[in-house]
């Protein structure tokens, strides 16, 4: 049987290694193991339970909750029934749940716990097409008696009964599945409007994963290897960097206890494969730098001595040169004394498949991690278009996204847009033929991204085409290029660069990293009470001036930052300032802080900013603050 669907991969692993650990899930500090037999049976019973409730091939089931074994089992169960899985981000709000469920025409909702069920209950009257809400975490649910609610294990009991009455039915429906069947709807981030449901096939996801393992892999994964499951399953990157490599190779899928425990759990796991978005990797760089800053005198001295040697190694790797025996010996001494300890602190002592993508990673962060011995590689692609480029083991350049992969044809339009065609392009947007026709033309996927292919056949990504900026004098700049360099500082969590044809210069709105700046302030004896208070301290403004100067030193003179502000609050996905994958929604931020931006380009030194925010229970509130405007 050709292994061209996700359920077929699961069945194959069950048949060849039934009693080997497949999934490890941490709960109350203990790692609980589930074998491939456990996984297969849980998927089978839940799938047959859904079928007995009426799920038909091609119908949708929506899932919301933190990654748990039950989430993956539910997703594979829907796919095994030849249905389509729609996984939502854990922190979606009620109206977002309504949109995804209604737009996808989901017949069932599978929710983790009371929190997620409450979101559904709050909008139940708007969900006419949903028949059952199934939950798998039962704490706090005892008194919930709505007839449309159903426990996860109740569905599985229905599945066991269905199997008794229809022996062999599960294996039969898996065998009937085809690679061209739609397996998932992955919704776009909605940076330019309402999210669109990209339709991905089983074979498309599998082939994307095989390309990643083949091009980036080096050593193949096996059943002794560990994969960290921490990416949101609602993101296209999770299956191709997590659950499908697990199903293809038999490597164990490790699920952290909570999002807040990921770093500690990662140290215990020491995974061999990990994908992080640029903000994750930049966060790890910030964590390392902050850790060194708070270390003892001896550790600081050792780090200060050996850091230039790490950078020497990074340059050698990037420039494809030999370091020389003496430098190699020094690096290995540094590795024993400090670099291995740093990698251990962030759980990367065994990592050999370290990848990043989605948007721009600061070259400084890339070089820093490379110097520490972390073999980070970048790739480029899209949910709709699949993987396009990637760094190979011996061809790594921090300011590119790697070379064009075999089977992919790339061209750059006269407007500078990256377009490509391959056998990995998606099947279109659900219920949106106009948007599909806009991005798929004559077999070519139009990404909306700006970039170019350099002389080494590497793709250089600049920014979204719609977000490229031009100043009044005609000077052009890529906002993401500037913003990525700000994030190299462990004192900065995020930044957005501002400027257009109505302005003469570039300015920046900066989010401080509250924890790191807070520790810095305490060491300096600077008192503060809140995020707002700390962000507007003159001493913090001066600290950020040094970061702005560093960034300006890497920019052409005509696009350097002339003014900056430290925002009084963090950018927030719940306020639509960020997508659920932490990308800035530039147009919304610029509109929301229009008065602040006007003040930056005026003669003011201070601006009163009033912003609305949403409590977790949906209530609205407002926060007002005086924001200082600084000259760079």
Coordinates of C-alpha atoms in Angstrom, one line a residue:
X1 CA 0.0 0.0 0.0
X2 CA 1.4 3.4 -1.0
X3 CA 2.0 5.6 2.1
X4 CA 0.4 8.7 0.5
X5 CA -1.9 9.8 3.4
X6 CA -1.2 10.7 7.0
X7 CA -3.4 7.8 8.4
X8 CA -1.5 5.3 6.2
X9 CA 1.7 6.5 7.8
X10 CA 0.3 6.0 11.2
X11 CA -0.9 2.5 10.4
X12 CA 2.5 1.6 8.9
X13 CA 4.3 2.7 12.1
X14 CA 1.9 0.7 14.2
X15 CA 2.5 -2.4 12.1
X16 CA 6.3 -2.2 12.3
X17 CA 6.9 -1.0 15.9
X18 CA 3.6 -1.5 17.9
X19 CA 5.1 -1.6 21.3
X20 CA 7.8 1.1 20.9
X21 CA 7.2 4.5 22.5
X22 CA 5.5 6.9 20.0
X23 CA 4.4 9.9 22.1
X24 CA 5.7 11.2 25.4
X25 CA 3.5 13.7 27.2
X26 CA 4.5 15.5 30.4
X27 CA 1.8 15.8 33.1
X28 CA 2.4 16.9 36.7
X29 CA 6.2 16.7 36.1
X30 CA 6.1 13.1 34.8
X31 CA 6.6 11.9 31.3
X32 CA 3.9 9.5 30.3
X33 CA 4.6 7.2 27.3
X34 CA 2.1 6.0 24.7
X35 CA 3.2 3.3 22.3
X36 CA 2.3 3.1 18.6
X37 CA -0.3 0.6 19.6
X38 CA -1.8 3.1 22.1
X39 CA -1.8 5.8 19.5
X40 CA -3.3 3.7 16.7
X41 CA -6.1 2.4 19.0
X42 CA -7.0 5.8 20.3
X43 CA -7.1 7.2 16.8
X44 CA -9.2 4.2 15.5
X45 CA -11.8 4.4 18.3
X46 CA -12.2 8.2 18.1
X47 CA -12.4 8.0 14.3
X48 CA -15.0 5.3 14.3
X49 CA -16.9 7.2 17.1
X50 CA -17.1 10.3 14.8
X51 CA -18.2 8.1 11.9
X52 CA -21.0 6.7 14.1
X53 CA -22.0 10.2 14.9
X54 CA -22.3 10.9 11.2
X55 CA -19.0 12.3 10.0
X56 CA -18.8 11.8 6.2
X57 CA -15.7 12.0 3.9
X58 CA -14.9 15.6 3.1
X59 CA -16.6 17.0 6.1
X60 CA -14.7 19.2 8.6
X61 CA -14.0 18.9 12.3
X62 CA -12.5 21.9 14.2
X63 CA -10.0 21.4 17.1
X64 CA -8.9 24.0 19.7
X65 CA -6.6 23.5 22.7
X66 CA -3.1 23.1 23.8
X67 CA -1.1 20.3 22.2
X68 CA -2.0 17.1 23.9
X69 CA -2.0 13.5 22.7
X70 CA -5.7 13.8 22.3
X71 CA -5.4 16.8 19.9
X72 CA -3.2 14.8 17.6
X73 CA -5.3 11.7 17.9
X74 CA -8.4 13.8 17.1
X75 CA -6.7 15.3 14.1
X76 CA -5.6 12.0 12.7
X77 CA -9.0 10.4 13.5
X78 CA -10.8 13.1 11.4
X79 CA -8.3 12.5 8.6
X80 CA -8.7 8.7 8.9
X81 CA -12.4 9.1 8.4
X82 CA -11.4 11.0 5.2
X83 CA -12.6 14.2 6.8
X84 CA -10.6 17.5 7.0
X85 CA -9.1 18.8 10.2
X86 CA -9.2 22.5 11.1
X87 CA -6.9 23.2 14.1
X88 CA -7.3 26.6 15.7
X89 CA -4.7 28.5 17.8
X90 CA -5.1 28.0 21.5
X91 CA -5.6 31.6 22.4
X92 CA -8.4 32.4 19.9
X93 CA -11.3 34.4 21.2
X94 CA -14.9 33.5 20.9
X95 CA -15.6 35.5 17.7
X96 CA -12.5 34.0 16.1
X97 CA -13.8 30.5 16.9
X98 CA -17.1 31.4 15.3
X99 CA -15.3 32.6 12.2
X100 CA -13.2 29.5 11.7
X101 CA -15.9 27.0 12.5
X102 CA -18.5 28.8 10.4
X103 CA -16.2 29.5 7.5
X104 CA -15.0 25.9 7.4
X105 CA -18.5 24.5 7.8
X106 CA -17.3 22.3 10.6
X107 CA -19.7 19.7 11.8
X108 CA -17.9 18.9 15.1
X109 CA -15.8 20.9 17.5
X110 CA -13.2 19.1 19.6
X111 CA -12.1 21.3 22.5
X112 CA -9.5 20.6 25.2
X113 CA -11.0 21.9 28.4
X114 CA -13.5 24.2 30.2
X115 CA -11.8 27.3 29.0
X116 CA -12.2 26.3 25.3
X117 CA -15.7 24.9 25.8
X118 CA -16.8 28.2 27.4
X119 CA -15.7 30.0 24.3
X120 CA -17.9 27.8 22.2
X121 CA -20.9 28.1 24.6
X122 CA -20.6 31.9 24.4
X123 CA -21.2 31.8 20.6
X124 CA -23.3 28.6 20.4
X125 CA -26.3 30.3 18.9
X126 CA -24.2 31.4 16.0
X127 CA -23.0 27.9 15.2
X128 CA -26.0 26.4 13.4
X129 CA -24.0 23.7 11.5
X130 CA -22.2 22.2 14.6
X131 CA -23.7 19.0 16.0
X132 CA -21.4 18.1 18.9
X133 CA -18.7 19.8 21.0
X134 CA -16.4 17.1 22.3
X135 CA -13.9 17.8 25.1
X136 CA -11.0 15.7 26.4
X137 CA -10.0 17.4 29.7
X138 CA -12.8 16.8 32.2
X139 CA -11.8 18.9 35.2
X140 CA -14.5 21.5 35.9
X141 CA -17.0 20.0 33.4
X142 CA -19.1 18.0 35.8
X143 CA -22.1 20.4 35.9
X144 CA -22.1 21.1 32.2
X145 CA -25.2 19.4 30.9
X146 CA -25.9 20.9 27.5
X147 CA -27.0 18.1 25.1
X148 CA -24.5 19.1 22.5
X149 CA -21.6 18.5 24.8
X150 CA -19.9 15.1 24.8
X151 CA -16.8 13.6 26.5
X152 CA -13.9 12.4 24.4
X153 CA -14.0 8.9 26.0
X154 CA -17.7 8.7 25.2
X155 CA -17.0 9.1 21.5
X156 CA -14.3 6.4 21.8
X157 CA -16.8 4.0 23.4
X158 CA -19.1 4.6 20.4
X159 CA -16.1 3.8 18.3
X160 CA -15.4 0.5 20.0
X161 CA -19.0 -0.5 19.6
X162 CA -18.9 0.5 15.9
X163 CA -15.8 -1.7 15.4
X164 CA -17.6 -4.6 17.0
X165 CA -20.5 -4.2 14.6
X166 CA -18.3 -3.3 11.6
X167 CA -15.1 -5.3 11.9
X168 CA -12.3 -4.1 9.6
X169 CA -14.1 -0.9 8.7
X170 CA -11.3 1.3 10.0
X171 CA -8.6 -0.4 8.0
X172 CA -10.9 -0.3 4.9
X173 CA -11.5 3.4 5.1
X174 CA -7.8 4.2 5.6
X175 CA -7.0 2.1 2.5
X176 CA -9.6 4.1 0.5
X177 CA -7.9 7.4 1.3
X178 CA -5.9 9.0 -1.5
X179 CA -2.9 11.4 -1.4
X180 CA -4.9 14.0 -3.3
X181 CA -7.5 14.2 -0.6
X182 CA -7.6 17.4 1.5
X183 CA -6.2 16.7 4.9
X184 CA -6.3 20.1 6.6
X185 CA -7.4 23.7 6.3
X186 CA -4.7 26.0 7.5
X187 CA -5.9 29.5 7.9
X188 CA -3.7 32.4 6.9
X189 CA -2.6 34.9 9.6
X190 CA -5.0 37.6 8.3
X191 CA -2.4 40.4 8.1
X192 CA -4.3 41.9 5.1
X193 CA -7.9 41.0 5.9
X194 CA -10.0 38.0 7.1
X195 CA -8.0 34.8 7.4
X196 CA -8.3 32.5 4.4
X197 CA -8.6 28.7 4.6
X198 CA -5.7 27.2 2.6
X199 CA -6.6 23.6 1.6
X200 CA -3.6 21.2 1.9
X201 CA -3.6 17.6 0.7
X202 CA -2.1 14.6 2.4
X203 CA 0.6 14.1 -0.2
X204 CA 1.4 17.8 -0.3
X205 CA 2.2 17.8 3.4
X206 CA 4.1 14.5 3.2
X207 CA 6.2 15.6 0.2
X208 CA 7.0 18.9 2.0
X209 CA 8.2 17.0 5.0
X210 CA 10.3 14.6 2.9
X211 CA 12.0 17.6 1.2
X212 CA 12.8 19.1 4.6
X213 CA 14.3 15.8 5.9
X214 CA 16.1 15.2 2.7
X215 CA 17.7 18.6 2.2
X216 CA 18.2 19.8 5.8
X217 CA 18.5 16.4 7.4
X218 CA 22.1 15.3 7.4
X219 CA 21.6 12.2 9.5
X220 CA 18.1 10.6 9.1
X221 CA 15.8 10.5 12.1
X222 CA 15.0 7.2 13.8
X223 CA 12.9 5.8 16.6
X224 CA 15.6 6.7 19.2
X225 CA 15.4 10.4 18.3
X226 CA 13.2 13.0 19.9
X227 CA 11.1 15.7 18.4
X228 CA 9.9 18.6 20.5
X229 CA 6.2 19.3 19.9
X230 CA 5.8 23.0 20.8
X231 CA 4.7 24.7 17.6
X232 CA 1.0 25.5 17.4
X233 CA -0.7 22.8 15.4
X234 CA -2.8 25.5 13.7
X235 CA 0.4 26.6 11.9
X236 CA 1.4 24.8 8.7
X237 CA 4.9 24.5 10.0
X238 CA 3.9 22.1 12.9
X239 CA 3.0 19.0 10.8
X240 CA 6.0 19.3 8.4
X241 CA 8.5 19.9 11.3
X242 CA 6.8 17.9 14.0
X243 CA 4.0 15.4 13.7
X244 CA 4.7 14.2 10.1
X245 CA 8.4 13.6 10.6
X246 CA 7.3 11.6 13.7
X247 CA 4.9 9.5 11.5
X248 CA 7.5 9.1 8.7
X249 CA 10.5 8.1 10.8
X250 CA 9.2 6.7 14.1
X251 CA 11.0 9.5 16.1
X252 CA 9.3 10.1 19.4
X253 CA 7.0 13.1 19.7
X254 CA 7.5 14.9 23.0
X255 CA 4.8 17.2 24.3
X256 CA 5.7 19.7 27.0
X257 CA 3.5 20.1 30.1
X258 CA 2.6 23.7 29.5
X259 CA 3.6 26.6 27.1
X260 CA 5.3 28.1 30.2
X261 CA 7.4 25.0 30.8
X262 CA 8.7 24.6 27.2
X263 CA 12.3 25.7 28.0
X264 CA 12.7 23.4 31.0
X265 CA 11.1 20.5 29.2
X266 CA 13.3 21.1 26.2
X267 CA 16.4 20.8 28.4
X268 CA 15.1 17.3 29.5
X269 CA 14.3 16.2 26.0
X270 CA 17.3 17.7 24.1
X271 CA 15.5 17.2 20.8
X272 CA 17.3 16.4 17.6
X273 CA 14.9 18.4 15.4
X274 CA 13.5 21.9 16.1
X275 CA 11.9 24.7 14.1
X276 CA 11.7 28.1 15.6
X277 CA 10.3 31.3 14.1
X278 CA 12.8 34.2 14.0
X279 CA 11.3 35.5 17.2
X280 CA 11.8 32.2 19.0
X281 CA 15.5 32.1 18.0
X282 CA 15.9 35.8 18.8
X283 CA 14.3 35.0 22.2
X284 CA 16.8 32.3 22.8
X285 CA 19.6 34.7 21.9
X286 CA 18.2 37.2 24.4
X287 CA 17.9 34.5 27.1
X288 CA 21.6 33.6 26.6
X289 CA 22.7 37.2 26.7
X290 CA 20.6 38.0 29.7
X291 CA 21.9 34.8 31.4
X292 CA 25.5 35.9 30.8
X293 CA 24.7 39.4 32.1
X294 CA 23.5 37.9 35.4
X295 CA 26.2 35.3 35.7
X296 CA 29.1 35.4 38.1
X297 CA 32.4 37.1 37.4
X298 CA 34.2 34.0 36.3
X299 CA 31.5 32.9 33.8
X300 CA 31.4 36.5 32.4
X301 CA 35.2 36.5 32.0
X302 CA 35.3 33.1 30.2
X303 CA 32.4 34.2 27.9
X304 CA 34.2 37.5 27.1
X305 CA 37.4 35.7 26.2
X306 CA 35.8 33.0 24.1
X307 CA 33.0 34.9 22.4
X308 CA 35.3 36.3 19.7
X309 CA 36.4 32.8 19.0
X310 CA 32.8 31.8 18.5
X311 CA 32.3 34.6 16.1
X312 CA 35.5 33.5 14.3
X313 CA 33.9 30.0 13.9
X314 CA 30.6 31.6 12.6
X315 CA 32.5 33.6 10.0
X316 CA 34.4 30.5 8.9
X317 CA 31.2 28.5 8.5
X318 CA 29.4 31.3 6.6
X319 CA 32.4 32.0 4.3
X320 CA 33.1 28.3 3.9
X321 CA 36.6 28.6 5.1
X322 CA 38.8 26.5 7.4
X323 CA 39.5 28.1 10.8
X324 CA 42.9 26.6 11.1
X325 CA 44.2 24.1 13.8
X326 CA 44.9 26.7 16.4
X327 CA 41.5 28.4 16.2
X328 CA 39.8 25.0 16.2
X329 CA 41.6 24.0 19.4
X330 CA 40.6 27.2 21.0
X331 CA 36.9 26.8 20.0
X332 CA 36.9 23.3 21.4
X333 CA 38.3 24.6 24.7
X334 CA 35.6 27.2 24.7
X335 CA 33.1 24.5 23.9
X336 CA 34.1 22.6 27.0
X337 CA 34.3 25.7 29.2
X338 CA 31.1 27.5 28.2
X339 CA 29.5 26.8 24.7
X340 CA 28.3 23.3 25.6
X341 CA 26.8 24.7 28.8
X342 CA 25.0 27.4 26.9
X343 CA 23.6 24.8 24.5
X344 CA 22.6 22.6 27.4
X345 CA 20.8 25.6 29.0
X346 CA 18.5 25.9 26.0
X347 CA 18.2 22.1 25.3
X348 CA 20.3 22.0 22.2
X349 CA 23.0 19.6 23.0
X350 CA 21.7 17.0 20.6
X351 CA 20.0 19.2 18.0
X352 CA 21.2 18.6 14.5
X353 CA 18.1 19.8 12.5
X354 CA 17.7 23.4 13.6
X355 CA 15.6 25.4 11.2
X356 CA 14.0 28.8 11.0
X357 CA 11.7 30.5 8.6
X358 CA 8.4 32.6 8.2
X359 CA 10.1 36.0 8.2
X360 CA 13.5 37.7 8.6
X361 CA 16.0 36.6 11.2
X362 CA 18.7 39.1 12.2
X363 CA 22.0 38.0 10.6
X364 CA 23.6 38.8 14.0
X365 CA 21.4 36.3 15.7
X366 CA 22.2 33.7 13.0
X367 CA 25.9 34.2 13.3
X368 CA 25.8 34.2 17.1
X369 CA 24.0 30.8 17.3
X370 CA 26.3 29.4 14.6
X371 CA 29.3 30.4 16.6
X372 CA 28.0 28.6 19.7
X373 CA 27.8 25.3 17.7
X374 CA 24.1 25.4 16.8
X375 CA 23.8 24.4 13.1
X376 CA 20.9 26.8 12.3
X377 CA 19.6 26.9 8.8
X378 CA 17.0 29.1 7.1
X379 CA 14.3 28.1 4.6
X380 CA 11.6 29.9 2.7
X381 CA 8.1 28.9 1.7
X382 CA 4.5 29.4 2.3
X383 CA 1.4 27.5 3.6
X384 CA 0.0 27.8 0.1
X385 CA 3.1 27.2 -1.9
X386 CA 5.1 24.7 0.2
X387 CA 8.9 24.7 0.7
X388 CA 10.9 26.7 -1.9
X389 CA 14.4 27.2 -0.6
X390 CA 16.6 25.9 2.2
X391 CA 20.2 26.0 3.4
X392 CA 22.1 22.8 2.9
X393 CA 24.7 21.5 5.4
X394 CA 27.6 23.0 3.5
X395 CA 26.0 26.2 2.1
X396 CA 24.8 28.5 4.8
X397 CA 24.5 32.3 4.4
X398 CA 22.7 34.3 7.1
X399 CA 21.3 37.0 4.9
X400 CA 19.6 34.5 2.5
X401 CA 16.9 31.8 2.7
X402 CA 19.1 29.2 1.0
X403 CA 19.2 27.7 -2.5
X404 CA 16.2 26.8 -4.6
X405 CA 15.1 23.2 -4.0
X406 CA 15.0 20.6 -6.8
X407 CA 11.6 20.5 -8.5
X408 CA 10.9 24.1 -7.7
X409 CA 11.0 26.9 -10.3
X410 CA 11.3 30.4 -9.1
X411 CA 11.1 33.7 -10.9
X412 CA 11.0 37.4 -9.8
X413 CA 8.4 39.6 -11.5
X414 CA 9.1 43.1 -12.7
X415 CA 7.5 44.4 -9.5
X416 CA 10.0 42.3 -7.4
X417 CA 7.5 39.7 -6.3
X418 CA 8.7 36.2 -5.6
X419 CA 6.6 33.6 -7.6
X420 CA 7.1 29.9 -8.1
X421 CA 5.6 26.6 -9.2
X422 CA 6.1 23.1 -8.0
X423 CA 4.1 20.0 -7.1
X424 CA 3.7 21.2 -3.5
X425 CA 1.4 24.2 -4.2
X426 CA -1.9 24.1 -2.3
X427 CA -5.3 23.3 -3.7
X428 CA -6.8 26.8 -3.2
X429 CA -8.7 28.7 -0.6
X430 CA -11.9 27.2 0.8
X431 CA -15.0 29.1 -0.5
X432 CA -12.8 31.9 -2.0
X433 CA -12.1 31.3 -5.7
X434 CA -11.4 35.0 -6.2
X435 CA -8.5 34.9 -3.7
X436 CA -7.3 31.6 -5.2
X437 CA -7.2 33.0 -8.7
X438 CA -5.3 36.0 -7.4
X439 CA -2.4 33.9 -6.1
X440 CA -2.5 31.0 -8.5
X441 CA -2.0 32.0 -12.1
X442 CA -1.1 29.5 -14.8
X443 CA 0.3 27.2 -12.2
X444 CA 2.5 29.9 -10.6
X445 CA 2.0 30.8 -7.0
X446 CA 2.2 34.5 -6.4
X447 CA 3.5 35.0 -2.9
X448 CA 3.1 38.7 -2.3
X449 CA 6.7 38.7 -1.0
X450 CA 9.5 40.9 -2.2
X451 CA 12.9 39.5 -2.9
X452 CA 15.5 38.5 -5.4
X453 CA 17.8 35.5 -6.3
X454 CA 21.5 36.3 -5.9
X455 CA 24.5 35.2 -7.9
X456 CA 24.8 32.0 -5.8
X457 CA 21.2 31.0 -6.6
X458 CA 20.1 31.8 -3.1
X459 CA 16.8 33.5 -2.4
X460 CA 17.0 36.8 -0.5
X461 CA 13.6 37.7 1.2
X462 CA 13.1 41.4 1.9
X463 CA 9.5 41.8 3.1
X464 CA 5.9 41.6 2.1
X465 CA 5.6 43.5 -1.2
X466 CA 2.7 45.5 0.3
X467 CA 4.9 46.5 3.2
X468 CA 8.0 47.8 1.3
X469 CA 8.3 51.5 2.0
X470 CA 9.5 54.6 0.2
X471 CA 10.3 57.9 1.8
X472 CA 9.4 61.3 0.3
X473 CA 12.8 61.6 -1.3
X474 CA 12.5 58.3 -3.1
X475 CA 14.7 56.3 -0.7
X476 CA 13.3 52.7 -0.3
X477 CA 13.6 50.4 2.7
X478 CA 12.4 47.0 3.9
X479 CA 10.8 47.4 7.4
X480 CA 11.4 43.8 8.4
X481 CA 15.1 44.2 7.7
X482 CA 15.3 47.0 10.2
X483 CA 13.0 45.3 12.8
X484 CA 15.0 42.1 12.8
X485 CA 18.1 44.0 13.8
X486 CA 16.3 45.6 16.7
X487 CA 15.3 42.2 18.0
X488 CA 18.9 41.1 18.3
X489 CA 19.0 43.1 21.5
X490 CA 17.9 41.2 24.6
X491 CA 16.4 44.5 25.8
X492 CA 13.9 44.7 22.9
X493 CA 11.0 42.3 22.4
X494 CA 9.7 43.8 19.2
X495 CA 9.8 46.9 17.0
X496 CA 8.1 48.4 14.0
X497 CA 9.8 50.8 11.7
X498 CA 7.7 53.7 10.3
X499 CA 8.0 55.8 7.2
X500 CA 6.3 56.5 3.9
X501 CA 6.1 58.9 1.0
X502 CA 4.7 61.6 3.3
X503 CA 7.7 61.5 5.6
X504 CA 11.3 62.5 5.2
X505 CA 12.9 59.9 7.5
X506 CA 12.4 56.5 9.2
X507 CA 11.2 56.3 12.8
X508 CA 10.6 53.3 15.2
X509 CA 8.1 52.2 17.8
X510 CA 9.9 49.9 20.2
X511 CA 8.6 47.3 22.7
X512 CA 11.0 46.8 25.6
X513 CA 11.6 43.3 26.9
X514 CA 10.0 43.9 30.4
X515 CA 11.9 41.1 32.2
X516 CA 15.4 41.9 30.8
X517 CA 15.0 45.7 31.1
X518 CA 13.5 45.2 34.5
X519 CA 16.6 43.3 35.7
X520 CA 18.8 46.0 34.2
X521 CA 16.9 48.7 36.0
X522 CA 17.1 46.9 39.4
X523 CA 20.9 46.6 39.0
X524 CA 21.1 50.3 38.3
X525 CA 18.9 51.1 41.3
X526 CA 16.1 52.5 39.1
X527 CA 12.7 52.1 40.7
X528 CA 9.5 51.4 38.7
X529 CA 6.0 50.0 39.3
X530 CA 4.5 48.9 35.9
X531 CA 5.5 48.2 32.3
X532 CA 4.3 51.7 31.4
X533 CA 6.3 53.3 34.2
X534 CA 9.5 51.4 33.3
X535 CA 9.2 52.0 29.5
X536 CA 9.0 55.8 30.0
X537 CA 12.0 56.1 32.3
X538 CA 14.6 58.5 30.9
X539 CA 17.4 56.0 31.8
X540 CA 15.6 53.3 29.7
X541 CA 15.3 55.8 26.8
X542 CA 19.0 56.3 27.0
X543 CA 19.6 52.5 27.1
X544 CA 17.4 52.2 23.9
X545 CA 19.4 55.0 22.3
X546 CA 22.4 52.6 22.3
X547 CA 20.4 50.0 20.6
X548 CA 19.2 52.4 18.0
X549 CA 22.7 53.6 17.4
X550 CA 23.8 49.9 16.8
X551 CA 21.0 49.4 14.3
X552 CA 21.7 52.6 12.5
X553 CA 25.3 51.5 12.1
X554 CA 24.1 48.7 9.8
X555 CA 21.8 50.9 7.7
X556 CA 22.3 53.2 4.7
X557 CA 22.5 56.8 5.9
X558 CA 19.3 57.9 4.2
X559 CA 17.2 55.2 5.9
X560 CA 18.6 55.4 9.4
X561 CA 16.2 55.9 12.4
X562 CA 15.9 59.6 13.3
X563 CA 13.3 59.3 16.1
X564 CA 11.9 56.6 18.3
X565 CA 9.4 55.9 21.1
X566 CA 9.1 53.2 23.7
X567 CA 5.5 52.0 23.6
X568 CA 3.8 51.9 27.0
X569 CA 2.4 48.4 26.4
X570 CA 3.3 45.2 24.6
X571 CA 2.0 44.5 21.1
X572 CA -0.8 41.9 21.6
X573 CA -2.4 39.3 19.4
X574 CA -5.7 39.7 21.3
X575 CA -5.8 43.3 20.2
X576 CA -5.1 42.3 16.6
X577 CA -1.7 44.0 16.7
X578 CA 0.0 40.6 16.1
X579 CA -1.1 37.5 14.3
X580 CA -1.2 34.3 16.2
X581 CA 2.2 33.4 14.9
X582 CA 3.5 36.7 16.4
X583 CA 3.9 38.6 13.1
X584 CA 3.1 42.4 13.3
X585 CA -0.1 43.5 11.6
X586 CA 1.5 46.6 10.3
X587 CA -1.5 48.4 8.9
X588 CA -3.5 47.9 12.1
X589 CA -0.6 49.1 14.3
X590 CA -0.1 52.2 12.1
X591 CA -3.8 53.0 12.3
X592 CA -4.2 52.3 16.0
X593 CA -1.2 54.5 16.9
X594 CA -1.8 57.2 14.2
X595 CA -1.8 60.0 16.8
X596 CA 1.5 58.8 18.2
X597 CA 3.0 58.6 14.7
X598 CA 1.8 62.1 13.9
X599 CA 3.5 63.3 17.1
X600 CA 6.8 61.6 16.1
X601 CA 6.8 63.5 12.8
X602 CA 5.7 66.8 14.5
X603 CA 7.5 69.0 16.9
X604 CA 6.3 67.2 20.1
X605 CA 8.6 65.7 22.7
X606 CA 5.7 63.8 24.4
X607 CA 2.4 62.3 23.3
X608 CA -0.6 61.2 25.3
X609 CA -1.7 57.8 23.9
X610 CA -5.0 56.2 24.8
X611 CA -5.5 52.6 23.7
X612 CA -8.3 50.1 24.2
X613 CA -7.7 46.5 25.4
X614 CA -9.7 43.4 26.0
X615 CA -9.8 41.4 29.2
X616 CA -9.8 37.6 29.0
X617 CA -13.5 37.5 29.7
X618 CA -14.2 39.8 26.7
X619 CA -14.7 43.1 28.6
X620 CA -13.1 46.2 27.2
X621 CA -10.9 48.6 29.0
X622 CA -8.7 51.6 28.2
X623 CA -5.2 52.6 29.2
X624 CA -3.8 56.1 28.8
X625 CA -0.1 57.0 29.0
X626 CA 2.3 59.8 28.2
X627 CA 4.9 58.4 25.7
X628 CA 8.3 60.1 25.4
X629 CA 9.6 60.9 21.9
X630 CA 13.4 60.6 21.5
X631 CA 15.8 61.9 18.9
X632 CA 18.2 59.2 17.7

